Short mmCIF file of C-alpha atoms and ligand atoms in Angstrom, two decimals:
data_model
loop_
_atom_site.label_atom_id
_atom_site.label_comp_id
_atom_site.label_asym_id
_atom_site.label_seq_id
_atom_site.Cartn_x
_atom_site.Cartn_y
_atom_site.Cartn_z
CA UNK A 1 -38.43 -7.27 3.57
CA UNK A 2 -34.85 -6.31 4.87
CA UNK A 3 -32.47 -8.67 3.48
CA UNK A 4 -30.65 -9.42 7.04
CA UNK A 5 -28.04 -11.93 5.21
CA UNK A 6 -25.88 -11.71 1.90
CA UNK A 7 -27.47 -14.74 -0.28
CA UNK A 8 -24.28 -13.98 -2.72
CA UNK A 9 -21.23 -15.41 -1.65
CA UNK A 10 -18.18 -13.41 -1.81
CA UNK A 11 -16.14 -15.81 -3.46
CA UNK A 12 -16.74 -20.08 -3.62
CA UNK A 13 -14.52 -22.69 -2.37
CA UNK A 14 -13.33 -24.60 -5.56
CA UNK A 15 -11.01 -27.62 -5.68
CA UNK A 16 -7.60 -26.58 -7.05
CA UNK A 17 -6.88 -27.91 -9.97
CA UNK A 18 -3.46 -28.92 -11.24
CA UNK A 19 -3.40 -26.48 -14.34
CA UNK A 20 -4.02 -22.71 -14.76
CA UNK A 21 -2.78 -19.66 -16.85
CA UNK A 22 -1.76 -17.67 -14.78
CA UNK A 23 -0.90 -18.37 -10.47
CA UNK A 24 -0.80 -15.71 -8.47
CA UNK A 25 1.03 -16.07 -4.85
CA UNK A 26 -0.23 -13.58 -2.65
CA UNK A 27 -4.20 -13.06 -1.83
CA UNK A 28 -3.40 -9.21 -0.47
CA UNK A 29 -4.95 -6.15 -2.01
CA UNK A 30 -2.18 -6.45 -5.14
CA UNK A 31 -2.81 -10.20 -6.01
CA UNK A 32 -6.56 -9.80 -6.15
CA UNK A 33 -6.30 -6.50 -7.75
CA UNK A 34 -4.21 -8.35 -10.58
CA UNK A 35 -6.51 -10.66 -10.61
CA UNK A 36 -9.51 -8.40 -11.35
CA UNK A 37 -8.08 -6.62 -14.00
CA UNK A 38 -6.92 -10.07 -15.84
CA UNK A 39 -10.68 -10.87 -15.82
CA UNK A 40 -11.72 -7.77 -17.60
CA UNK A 41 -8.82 -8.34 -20.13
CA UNK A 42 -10.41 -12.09 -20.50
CA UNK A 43 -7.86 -13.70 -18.81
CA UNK A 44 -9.93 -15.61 -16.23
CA UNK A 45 -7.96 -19.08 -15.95
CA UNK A 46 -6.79 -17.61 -12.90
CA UNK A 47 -5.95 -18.66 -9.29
CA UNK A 48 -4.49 -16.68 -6.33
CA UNK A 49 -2.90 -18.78 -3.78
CA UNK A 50 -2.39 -17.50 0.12
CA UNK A 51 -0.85 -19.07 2.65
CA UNK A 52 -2.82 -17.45 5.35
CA UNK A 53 -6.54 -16.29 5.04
CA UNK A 54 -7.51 -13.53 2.33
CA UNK A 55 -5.66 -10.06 2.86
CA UNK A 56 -4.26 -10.79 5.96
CA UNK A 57 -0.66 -9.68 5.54
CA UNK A 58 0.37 -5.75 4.73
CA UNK A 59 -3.41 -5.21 3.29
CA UNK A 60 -4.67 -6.05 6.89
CA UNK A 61 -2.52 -3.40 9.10
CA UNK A 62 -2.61 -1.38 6.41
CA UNK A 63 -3.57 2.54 7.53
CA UNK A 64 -4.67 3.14 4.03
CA UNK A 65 -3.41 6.33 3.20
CA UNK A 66 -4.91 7.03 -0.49
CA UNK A 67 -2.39 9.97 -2.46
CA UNK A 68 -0.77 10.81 -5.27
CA UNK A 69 1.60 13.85 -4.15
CA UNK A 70 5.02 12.13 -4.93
CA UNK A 71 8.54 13.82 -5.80
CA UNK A 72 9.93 12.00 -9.31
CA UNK A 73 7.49 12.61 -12.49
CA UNK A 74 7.85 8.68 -12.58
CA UNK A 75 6.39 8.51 -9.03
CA UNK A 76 3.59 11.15 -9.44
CA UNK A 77 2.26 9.96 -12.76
CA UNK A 78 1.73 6.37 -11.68
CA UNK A 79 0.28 7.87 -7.93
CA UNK A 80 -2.07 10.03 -9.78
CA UNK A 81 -3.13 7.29 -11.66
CA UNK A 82 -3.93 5.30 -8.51
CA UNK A 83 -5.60 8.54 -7.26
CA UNK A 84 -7.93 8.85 -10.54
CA UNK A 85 -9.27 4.69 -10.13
CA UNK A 86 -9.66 4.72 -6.37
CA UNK A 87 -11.90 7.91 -7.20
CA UNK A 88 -14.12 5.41 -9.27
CA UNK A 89 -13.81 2.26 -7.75
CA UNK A 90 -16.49 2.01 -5.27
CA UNK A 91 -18.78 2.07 -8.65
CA UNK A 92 -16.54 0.18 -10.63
CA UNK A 93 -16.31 -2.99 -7.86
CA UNK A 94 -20.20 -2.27 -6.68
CA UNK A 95 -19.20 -1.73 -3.66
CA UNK A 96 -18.73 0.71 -0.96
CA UNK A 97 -14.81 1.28 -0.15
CA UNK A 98 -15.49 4.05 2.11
CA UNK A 99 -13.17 6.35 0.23
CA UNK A 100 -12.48 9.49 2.16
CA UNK A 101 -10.98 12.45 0.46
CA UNK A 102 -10.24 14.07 3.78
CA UNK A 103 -7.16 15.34 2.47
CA UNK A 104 -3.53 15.71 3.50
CA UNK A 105 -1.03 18.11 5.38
CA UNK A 106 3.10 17.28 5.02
CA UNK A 107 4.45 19.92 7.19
CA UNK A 108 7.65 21.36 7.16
CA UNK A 109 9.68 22.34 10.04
CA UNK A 110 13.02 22.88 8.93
CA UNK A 111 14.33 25.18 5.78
CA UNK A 112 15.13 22.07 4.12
CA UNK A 113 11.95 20.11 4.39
CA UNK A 114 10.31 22.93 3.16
CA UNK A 115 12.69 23.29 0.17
CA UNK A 116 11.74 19.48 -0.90
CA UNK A 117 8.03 20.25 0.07
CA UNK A 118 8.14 22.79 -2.29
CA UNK A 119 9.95 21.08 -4.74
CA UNK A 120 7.21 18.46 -4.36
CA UNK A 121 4.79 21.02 -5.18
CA UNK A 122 5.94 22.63 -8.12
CA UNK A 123 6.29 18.38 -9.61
CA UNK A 124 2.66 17.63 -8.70
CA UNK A 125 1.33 21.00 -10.35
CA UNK A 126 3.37 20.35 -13.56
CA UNK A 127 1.47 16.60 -13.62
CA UNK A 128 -1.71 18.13 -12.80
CA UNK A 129 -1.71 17.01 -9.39
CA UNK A 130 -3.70 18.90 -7.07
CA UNK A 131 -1.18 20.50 -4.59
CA UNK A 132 0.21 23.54 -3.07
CA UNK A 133 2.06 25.11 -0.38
CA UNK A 134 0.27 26.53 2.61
CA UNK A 135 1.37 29.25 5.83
CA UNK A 136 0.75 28.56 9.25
CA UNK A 137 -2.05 30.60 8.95
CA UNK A 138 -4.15 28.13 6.62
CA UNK A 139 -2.69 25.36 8.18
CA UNK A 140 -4.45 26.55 11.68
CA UNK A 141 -7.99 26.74 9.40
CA UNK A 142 -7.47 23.49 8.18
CA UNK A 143 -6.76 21.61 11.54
CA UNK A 144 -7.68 24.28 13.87
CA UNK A 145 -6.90 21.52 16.96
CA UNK A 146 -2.70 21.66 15.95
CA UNK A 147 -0.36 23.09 18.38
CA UNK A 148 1.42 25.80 16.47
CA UNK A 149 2.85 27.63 19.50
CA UNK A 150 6.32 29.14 18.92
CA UNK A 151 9.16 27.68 20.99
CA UNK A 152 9.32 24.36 19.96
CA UNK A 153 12.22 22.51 18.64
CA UNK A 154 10.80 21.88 15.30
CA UNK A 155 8.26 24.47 14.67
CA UNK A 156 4.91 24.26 12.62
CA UNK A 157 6.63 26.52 9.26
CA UNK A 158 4.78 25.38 6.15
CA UNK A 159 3.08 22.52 4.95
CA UNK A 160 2.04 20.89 1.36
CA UNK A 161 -1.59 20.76 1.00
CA UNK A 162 -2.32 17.75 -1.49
CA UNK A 163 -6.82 18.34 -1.61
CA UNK A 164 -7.61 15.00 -3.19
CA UNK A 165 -5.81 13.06 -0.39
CA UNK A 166 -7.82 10.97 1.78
CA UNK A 167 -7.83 7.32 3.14
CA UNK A 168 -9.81 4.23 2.60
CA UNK A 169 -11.46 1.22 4.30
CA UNK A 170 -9.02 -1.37 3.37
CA UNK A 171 -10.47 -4.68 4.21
CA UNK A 172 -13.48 -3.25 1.62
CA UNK A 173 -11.08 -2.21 -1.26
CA UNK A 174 -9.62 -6.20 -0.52
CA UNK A 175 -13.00 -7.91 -0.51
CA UNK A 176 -14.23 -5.66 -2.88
CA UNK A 177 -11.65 -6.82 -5.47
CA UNK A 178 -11.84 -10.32 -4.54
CA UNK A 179 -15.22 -10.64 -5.51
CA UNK A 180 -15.31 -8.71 -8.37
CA UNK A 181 -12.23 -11.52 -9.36
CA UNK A 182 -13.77 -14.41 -8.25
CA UNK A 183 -17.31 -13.12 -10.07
CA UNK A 184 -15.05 -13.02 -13.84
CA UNK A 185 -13.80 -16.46 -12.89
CA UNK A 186 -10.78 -16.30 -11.04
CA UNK A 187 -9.91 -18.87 -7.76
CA UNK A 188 -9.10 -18.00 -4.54
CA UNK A 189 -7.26 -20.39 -2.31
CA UNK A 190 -6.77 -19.44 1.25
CA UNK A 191 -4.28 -21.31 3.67
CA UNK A 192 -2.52 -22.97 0.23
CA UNK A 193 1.34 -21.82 1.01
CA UNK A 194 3.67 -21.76 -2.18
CA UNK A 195 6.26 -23.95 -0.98
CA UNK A 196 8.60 -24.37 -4.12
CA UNK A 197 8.69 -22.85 -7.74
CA UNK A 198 9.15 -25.49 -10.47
CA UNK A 199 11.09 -24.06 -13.97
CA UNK A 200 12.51 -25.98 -17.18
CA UNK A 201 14.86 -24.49 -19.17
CA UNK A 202 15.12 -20.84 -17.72
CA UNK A 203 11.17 -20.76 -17.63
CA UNK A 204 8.92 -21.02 -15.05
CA UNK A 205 6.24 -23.82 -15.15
CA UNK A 206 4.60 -23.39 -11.90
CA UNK A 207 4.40 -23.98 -8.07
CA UNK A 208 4.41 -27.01 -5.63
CA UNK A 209 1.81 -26.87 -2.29
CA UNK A 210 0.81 -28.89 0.28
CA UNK A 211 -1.90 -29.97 -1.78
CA UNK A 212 0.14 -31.03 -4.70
CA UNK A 213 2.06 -29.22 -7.83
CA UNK A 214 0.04 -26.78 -9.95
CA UNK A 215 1.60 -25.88 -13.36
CA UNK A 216 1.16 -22.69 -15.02
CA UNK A 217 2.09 -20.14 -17.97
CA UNK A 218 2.85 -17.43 -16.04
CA UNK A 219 3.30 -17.07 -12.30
CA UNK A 220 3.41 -13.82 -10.19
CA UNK A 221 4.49 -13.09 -7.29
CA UNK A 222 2.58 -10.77 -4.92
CA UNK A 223 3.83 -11.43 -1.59
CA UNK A 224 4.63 -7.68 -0.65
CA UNK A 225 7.09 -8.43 2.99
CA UNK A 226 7.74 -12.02 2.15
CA UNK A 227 9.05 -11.48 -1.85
CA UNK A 228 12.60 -12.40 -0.84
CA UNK A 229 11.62 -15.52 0.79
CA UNK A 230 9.59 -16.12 -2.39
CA UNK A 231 12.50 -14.94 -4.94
CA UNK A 232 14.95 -17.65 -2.77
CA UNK A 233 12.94 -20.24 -4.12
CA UNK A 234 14.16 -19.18 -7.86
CA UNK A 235 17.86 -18.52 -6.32
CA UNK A 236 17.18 -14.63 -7.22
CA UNK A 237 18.36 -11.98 -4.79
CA UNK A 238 16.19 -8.70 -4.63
CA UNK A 239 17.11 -5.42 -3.83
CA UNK A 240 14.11 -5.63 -1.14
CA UNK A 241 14.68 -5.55 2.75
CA UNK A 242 11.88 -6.71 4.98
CA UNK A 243 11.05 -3.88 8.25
CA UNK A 244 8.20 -4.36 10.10
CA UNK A 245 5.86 -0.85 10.30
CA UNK A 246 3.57 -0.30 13.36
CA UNK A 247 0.74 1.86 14.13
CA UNK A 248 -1.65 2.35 16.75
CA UNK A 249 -4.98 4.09 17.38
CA UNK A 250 -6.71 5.24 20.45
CA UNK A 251 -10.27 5.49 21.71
CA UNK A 252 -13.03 7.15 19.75
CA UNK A 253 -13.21 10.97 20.17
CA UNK A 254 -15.24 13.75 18.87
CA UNK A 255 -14.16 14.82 15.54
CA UNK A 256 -11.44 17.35 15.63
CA UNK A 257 -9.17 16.99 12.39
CA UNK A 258 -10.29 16.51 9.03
CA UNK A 259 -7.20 16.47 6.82
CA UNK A 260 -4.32 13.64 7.30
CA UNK A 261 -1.27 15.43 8.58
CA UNK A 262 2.11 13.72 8.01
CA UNK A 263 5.56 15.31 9.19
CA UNK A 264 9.26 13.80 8.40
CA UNK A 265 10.61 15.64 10.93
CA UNK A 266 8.60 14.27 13.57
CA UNK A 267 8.34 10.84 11.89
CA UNK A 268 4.74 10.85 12.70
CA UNK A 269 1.00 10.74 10.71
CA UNK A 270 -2.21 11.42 11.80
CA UNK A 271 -5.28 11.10 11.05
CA UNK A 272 -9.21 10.99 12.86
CA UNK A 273 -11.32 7.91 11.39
CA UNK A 274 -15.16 8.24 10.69
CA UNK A 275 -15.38 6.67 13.65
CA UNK A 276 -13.66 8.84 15.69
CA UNK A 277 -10.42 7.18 16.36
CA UNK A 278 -6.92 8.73 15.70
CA UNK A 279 -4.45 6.68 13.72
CA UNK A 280 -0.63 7.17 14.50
CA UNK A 281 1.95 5.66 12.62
CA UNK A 282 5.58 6.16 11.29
CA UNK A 283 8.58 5.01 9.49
CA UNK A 284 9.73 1.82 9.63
CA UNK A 285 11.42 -0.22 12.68
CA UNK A 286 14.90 0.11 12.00
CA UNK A 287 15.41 -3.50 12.10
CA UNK A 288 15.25 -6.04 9.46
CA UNK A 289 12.77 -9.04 10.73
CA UNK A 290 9.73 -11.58 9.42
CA UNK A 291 8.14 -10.37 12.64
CA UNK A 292 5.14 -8.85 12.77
CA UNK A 293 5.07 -7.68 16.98
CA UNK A 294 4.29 -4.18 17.77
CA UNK A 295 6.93 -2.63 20.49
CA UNK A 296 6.29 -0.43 23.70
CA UNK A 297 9.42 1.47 22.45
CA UNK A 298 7.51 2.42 19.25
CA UNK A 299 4.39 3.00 20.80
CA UNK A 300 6.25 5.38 23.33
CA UNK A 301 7.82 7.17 20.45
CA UNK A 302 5.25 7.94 18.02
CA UNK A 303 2.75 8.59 20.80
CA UNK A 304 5.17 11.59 21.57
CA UNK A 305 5.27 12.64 18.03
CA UNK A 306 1.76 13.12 18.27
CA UNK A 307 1.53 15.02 21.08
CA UNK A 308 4.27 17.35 19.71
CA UNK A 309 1.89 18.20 17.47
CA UNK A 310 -1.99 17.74 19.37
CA UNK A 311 -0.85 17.58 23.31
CA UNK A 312 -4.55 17.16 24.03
CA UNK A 313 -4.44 13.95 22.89
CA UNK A 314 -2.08 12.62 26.08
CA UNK A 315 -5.04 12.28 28.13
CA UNK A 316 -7.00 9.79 25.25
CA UNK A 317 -6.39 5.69 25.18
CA UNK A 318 -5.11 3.79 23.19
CA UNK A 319 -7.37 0.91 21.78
CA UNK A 320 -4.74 -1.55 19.91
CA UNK A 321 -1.82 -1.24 18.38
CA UNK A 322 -0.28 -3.91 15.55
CA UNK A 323 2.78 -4.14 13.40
CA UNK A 324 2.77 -5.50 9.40
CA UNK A 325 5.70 -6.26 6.94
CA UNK A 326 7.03 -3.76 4.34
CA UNK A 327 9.39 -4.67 1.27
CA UNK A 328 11.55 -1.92 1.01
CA UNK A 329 13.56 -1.10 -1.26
CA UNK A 330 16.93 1.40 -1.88
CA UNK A 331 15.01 4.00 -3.99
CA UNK A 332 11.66 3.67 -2.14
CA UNK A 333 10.08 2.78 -5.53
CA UNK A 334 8.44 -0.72 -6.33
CA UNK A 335 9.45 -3.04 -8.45
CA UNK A 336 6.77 -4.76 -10.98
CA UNK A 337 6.99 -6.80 -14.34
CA UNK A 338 9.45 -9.25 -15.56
CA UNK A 339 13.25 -10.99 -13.98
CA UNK A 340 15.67 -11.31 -16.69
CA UNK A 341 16.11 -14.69 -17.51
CA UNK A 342 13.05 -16.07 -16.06
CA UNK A 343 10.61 -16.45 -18.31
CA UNK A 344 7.00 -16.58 -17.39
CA UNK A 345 7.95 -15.51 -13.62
CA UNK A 346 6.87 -12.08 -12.55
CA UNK A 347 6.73 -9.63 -9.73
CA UNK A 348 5.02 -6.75 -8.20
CA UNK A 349 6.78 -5.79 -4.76
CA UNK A 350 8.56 -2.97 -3.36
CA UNK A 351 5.48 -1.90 -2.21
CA UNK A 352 6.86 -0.90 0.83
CA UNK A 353 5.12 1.72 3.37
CA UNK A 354 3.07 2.82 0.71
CA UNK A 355 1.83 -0.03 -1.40
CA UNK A 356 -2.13 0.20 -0.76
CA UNK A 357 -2.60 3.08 -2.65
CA UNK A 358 -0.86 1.57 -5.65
CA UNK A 359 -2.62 -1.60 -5.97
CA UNK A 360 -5.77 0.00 -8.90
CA UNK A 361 -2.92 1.18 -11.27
CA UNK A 362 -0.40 -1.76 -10.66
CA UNK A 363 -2.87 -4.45 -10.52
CA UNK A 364 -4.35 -2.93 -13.82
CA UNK A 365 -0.51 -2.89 -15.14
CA UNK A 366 0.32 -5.85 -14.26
CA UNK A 367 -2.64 -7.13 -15.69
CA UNK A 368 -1.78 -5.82 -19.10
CA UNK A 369 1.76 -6.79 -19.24
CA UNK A 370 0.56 -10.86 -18.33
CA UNK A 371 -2.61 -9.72 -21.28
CA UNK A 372 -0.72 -8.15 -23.81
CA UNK A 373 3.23 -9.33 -23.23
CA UNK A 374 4.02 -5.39 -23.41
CA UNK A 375 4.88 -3.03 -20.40
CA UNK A 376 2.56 -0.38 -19.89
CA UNK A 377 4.57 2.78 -20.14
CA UNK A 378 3.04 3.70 -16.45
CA UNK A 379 5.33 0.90 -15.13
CA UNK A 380 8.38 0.93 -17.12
CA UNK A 381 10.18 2.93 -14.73
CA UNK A 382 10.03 0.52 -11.94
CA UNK A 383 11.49 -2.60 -13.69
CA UNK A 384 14.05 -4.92 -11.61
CA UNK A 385 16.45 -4.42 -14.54
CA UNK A 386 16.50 -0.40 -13.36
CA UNK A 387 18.91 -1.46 -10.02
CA UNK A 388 21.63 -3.31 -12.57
CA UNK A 389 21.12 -0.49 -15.05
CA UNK A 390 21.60 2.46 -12.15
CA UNK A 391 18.72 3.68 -12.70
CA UNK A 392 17.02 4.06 -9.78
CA UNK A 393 14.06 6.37 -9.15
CA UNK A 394 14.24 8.18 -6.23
CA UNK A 395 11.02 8.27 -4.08
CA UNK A 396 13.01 8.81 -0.34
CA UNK A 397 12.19 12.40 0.37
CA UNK A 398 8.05 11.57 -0.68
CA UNK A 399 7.44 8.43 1.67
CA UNK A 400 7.18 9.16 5.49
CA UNK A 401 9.30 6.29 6.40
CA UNK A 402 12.57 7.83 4.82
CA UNK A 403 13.11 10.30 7.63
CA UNK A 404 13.28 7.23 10.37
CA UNK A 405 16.30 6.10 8.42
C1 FAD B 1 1.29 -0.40 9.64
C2 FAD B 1 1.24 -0.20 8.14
C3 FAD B 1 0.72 0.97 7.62
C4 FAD B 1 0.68 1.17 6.24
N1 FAD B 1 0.11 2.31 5.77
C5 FAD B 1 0.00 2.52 4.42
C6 FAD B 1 -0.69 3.67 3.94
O1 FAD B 1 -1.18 4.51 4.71
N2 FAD B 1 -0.81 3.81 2.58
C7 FAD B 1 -0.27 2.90 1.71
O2 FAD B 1 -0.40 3.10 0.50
N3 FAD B 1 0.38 1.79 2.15
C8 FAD B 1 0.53 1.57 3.49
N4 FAD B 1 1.16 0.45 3.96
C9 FAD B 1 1.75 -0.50 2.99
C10 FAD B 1 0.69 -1.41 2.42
O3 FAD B 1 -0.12 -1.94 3.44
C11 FAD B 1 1.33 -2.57 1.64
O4 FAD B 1 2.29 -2.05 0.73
C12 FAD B 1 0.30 -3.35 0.84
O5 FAD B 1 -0.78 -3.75 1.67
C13 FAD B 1 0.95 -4.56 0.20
O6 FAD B 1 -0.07 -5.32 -0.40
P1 FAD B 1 0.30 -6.69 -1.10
O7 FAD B 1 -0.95 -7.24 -1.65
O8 FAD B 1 1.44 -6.47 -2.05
O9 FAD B 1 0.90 -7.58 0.08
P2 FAD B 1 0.19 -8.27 1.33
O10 FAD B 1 -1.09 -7.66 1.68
O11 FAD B 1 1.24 -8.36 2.39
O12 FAD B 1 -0.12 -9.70 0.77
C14 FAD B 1 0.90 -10.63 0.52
C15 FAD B 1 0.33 -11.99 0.79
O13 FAD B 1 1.26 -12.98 0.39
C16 FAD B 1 1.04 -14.11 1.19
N5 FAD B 1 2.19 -15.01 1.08
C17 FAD B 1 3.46 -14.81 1.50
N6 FAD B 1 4.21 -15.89 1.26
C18 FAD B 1 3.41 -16.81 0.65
C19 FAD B 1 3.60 -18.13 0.19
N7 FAD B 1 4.79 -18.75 0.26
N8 FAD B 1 2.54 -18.78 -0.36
C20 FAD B 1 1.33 -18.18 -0.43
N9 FAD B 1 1.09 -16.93 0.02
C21 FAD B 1 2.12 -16.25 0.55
C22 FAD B 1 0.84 -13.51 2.58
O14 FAD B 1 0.15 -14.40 3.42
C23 FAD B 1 0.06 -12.25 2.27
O15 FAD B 1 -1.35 -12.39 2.49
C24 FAD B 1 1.22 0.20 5.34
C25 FAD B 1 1.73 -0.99 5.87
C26 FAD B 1 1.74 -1.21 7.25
C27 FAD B 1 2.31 -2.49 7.77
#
């Protein structure tokens, strides 16, 4: 007989209890992914605290971009990574993320964006990452719907073609994870803020809530746009700035793209849904805020982006349109493992514009590093330490959101 109802729960309401290994602060797609990957290592003492309900921050207005075409070798080997478990994960969670490898356009309009295009390019072929430059000509049998008319400002010259590309249903690859946690033994709390971090000696013990003080070996932070409120609770100042990012997406239409385009110059993506609806976002607001409002102004601007590039689209409406936090940092890298003189306090963040497609490989690092005590050589690069040490790894020219800045 069809089964109308789940019998299964996704995950069960437990009573918190005062001790665990390890806390995690943050239920988004990074905390539970951590989380997951702790239970495989056997590390199941394990409970991820949110203050609102489960994946509701960045994870929620997330538009799920999935790739792995970076500039730095640091960048593209932990991307490709990503790329290579997201490929897998629908089987490995048991359930369906709705992973589609649609693929993705970065155009170029200018000699210089074509330059770092290209440089990007020759990077990703040297990793083994899928990706190559592409005329007008296969750009127009790719996404035969693009305006590539001569006489524009920024004309249509180039683009990198990354194949493997594609974008995912978010709230799945959330769920997904927080079941397959919750299933090796791991809590999830919902609406249980962090409101203080306790520490002894230079070490961190564990957190205080609403519902009382929970101690801990090892606590992580995963809070993605809020890390620097969490960090002020230890007195630590990160290199992270908070900008809200918005999107939008109009009506359903008959399919007429395939491949995600993204342009710099235009500080614009697009893509067409399964469903039929086109997603538009950009770079970041400008402004530093904790708010998470979506503007006319930014509607109005990427809305014109769009058109510059698919002026067919003026006449379609738009459904909703939302704004989410991003933790940016200098180098547009993340940051993930341990603070200097902190033991027993960690932190994944940094995860910026383009954190969702990070969280199988980080999660799984992060994992290890709480497992094992040793730093997967993945995630090295992206230590805290690398700002004091100068050495920062520079991601600008591969995330979208640079060219708003
Ligand atoms: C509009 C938009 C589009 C994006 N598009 C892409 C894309 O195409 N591809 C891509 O890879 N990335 C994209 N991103 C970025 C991506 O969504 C984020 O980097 C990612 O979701 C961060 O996940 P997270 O788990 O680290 O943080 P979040 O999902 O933000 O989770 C952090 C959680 O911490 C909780 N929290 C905060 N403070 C406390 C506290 N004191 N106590 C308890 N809990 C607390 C919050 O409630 C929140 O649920 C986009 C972001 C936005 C906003």
């Amino acid at each position: 007989m069809l089964q109308l109802f789940r019998k299964e729960r996704m995950w069960e309401k437990r009573p918190l209890k005062d001790r665990y290994d390890v806390v995690i602060i943050g239920a988004g797609v990074h905390g539970l992914s951590t989380a997951y990957y702790l239970g495989k290592l056997g590390v199941t003492n394990v409970a991820v605290l949110d203050k609102g309900y489960i994946g509701g921050g960045g994870s929620a207005r997330t538009t799920a971009i999935i790739r792995a075409n970076y500039l730095t070798s640091q960048g593209v080997l932990f991307f490709r990574e990503s790329l290579k478990l997201y490929e897998g994960l629908a089987k490995e969670l048991d359930f369906n993320i709705m992973f589609s490898q649609l693929g993705r356009l970065d155009l170029g309009h200018t000699d210089s964006s074509i330059f770092g295009l290209r440089q990007r390019a020759e990077i990703n072929q040297l990793l083994g990452v899928d990706s190559r430059m592409v005329g007008p000509k296969e750009i127009k049998e790719l996404v035969p719907a693009i305006d590539l008319r001569e006489g524009k400002t920024l004309p249509i010259i180039g683009a990198l073609h990354h194949p493997p590309g594609g974008v995912v249903r978010h709230d799945a690859v959330v769920w997904g994870y927080g079941r397959g946690a919750a299933r090796q033994g791991a809590e999830i709390h919902p609406f249980t803020e962090v409101t203080a971090i306790t520490q002894e000696n230079g070490r961190v013990t564990g957190v205080e809530t609403p519902d009382g003080r929970i101690e801990a070996d090892t606590v992580l932070s995963a809070t993605a746009g809020w890390s620097s409120t969490i960090a002020k609770m230890l007195d630590l100042e990160l290199p992270i700035v908070t900008h809200p990012l918005q999107a939008f997406v109009t009506e359903p239409l008959k399919p007429f793209m395939r491949t995600s385009i993204s342009s710099a110059n235009l500080h614009v993506y697009v893509y067409q849904t399964d469903r039929g609806e086109v997603v538009v976002g950009g770079g970041v607001d400008p402004y530093p805020t904790y708010s998470q409002r979506s503007t006319l102004q930014t509607l109005e601007s990427l809305a014109g982006h769009a058109l510059e590039m698919f002026p067919f689209l003026g006449r379609a409406k738009v459904l909703r349109q939302w704004a989410g936090l991003c933790d940016m940092t200098p180098d547009y890298a993340p940051v993930m493992g341990r603070v200097d003189g902190l033991d027993g306090f960690l932190i994944t963040a940094g995860w910026g514009t383009w954190g969702f497609k990070a969280a199988p490989v980080a999660g799984r690092s992060i994992a290890e590093l709480i497992a094992t005590g040793k730093t997967p050589d993945l995630i090295e690069p992206f230590g805290l330490d690398r700002f004091r040490k100068g050495k920062l790894v520079n991601e600008r020219a591969a995330a979208p959101a640079a060219a708003i800045h």
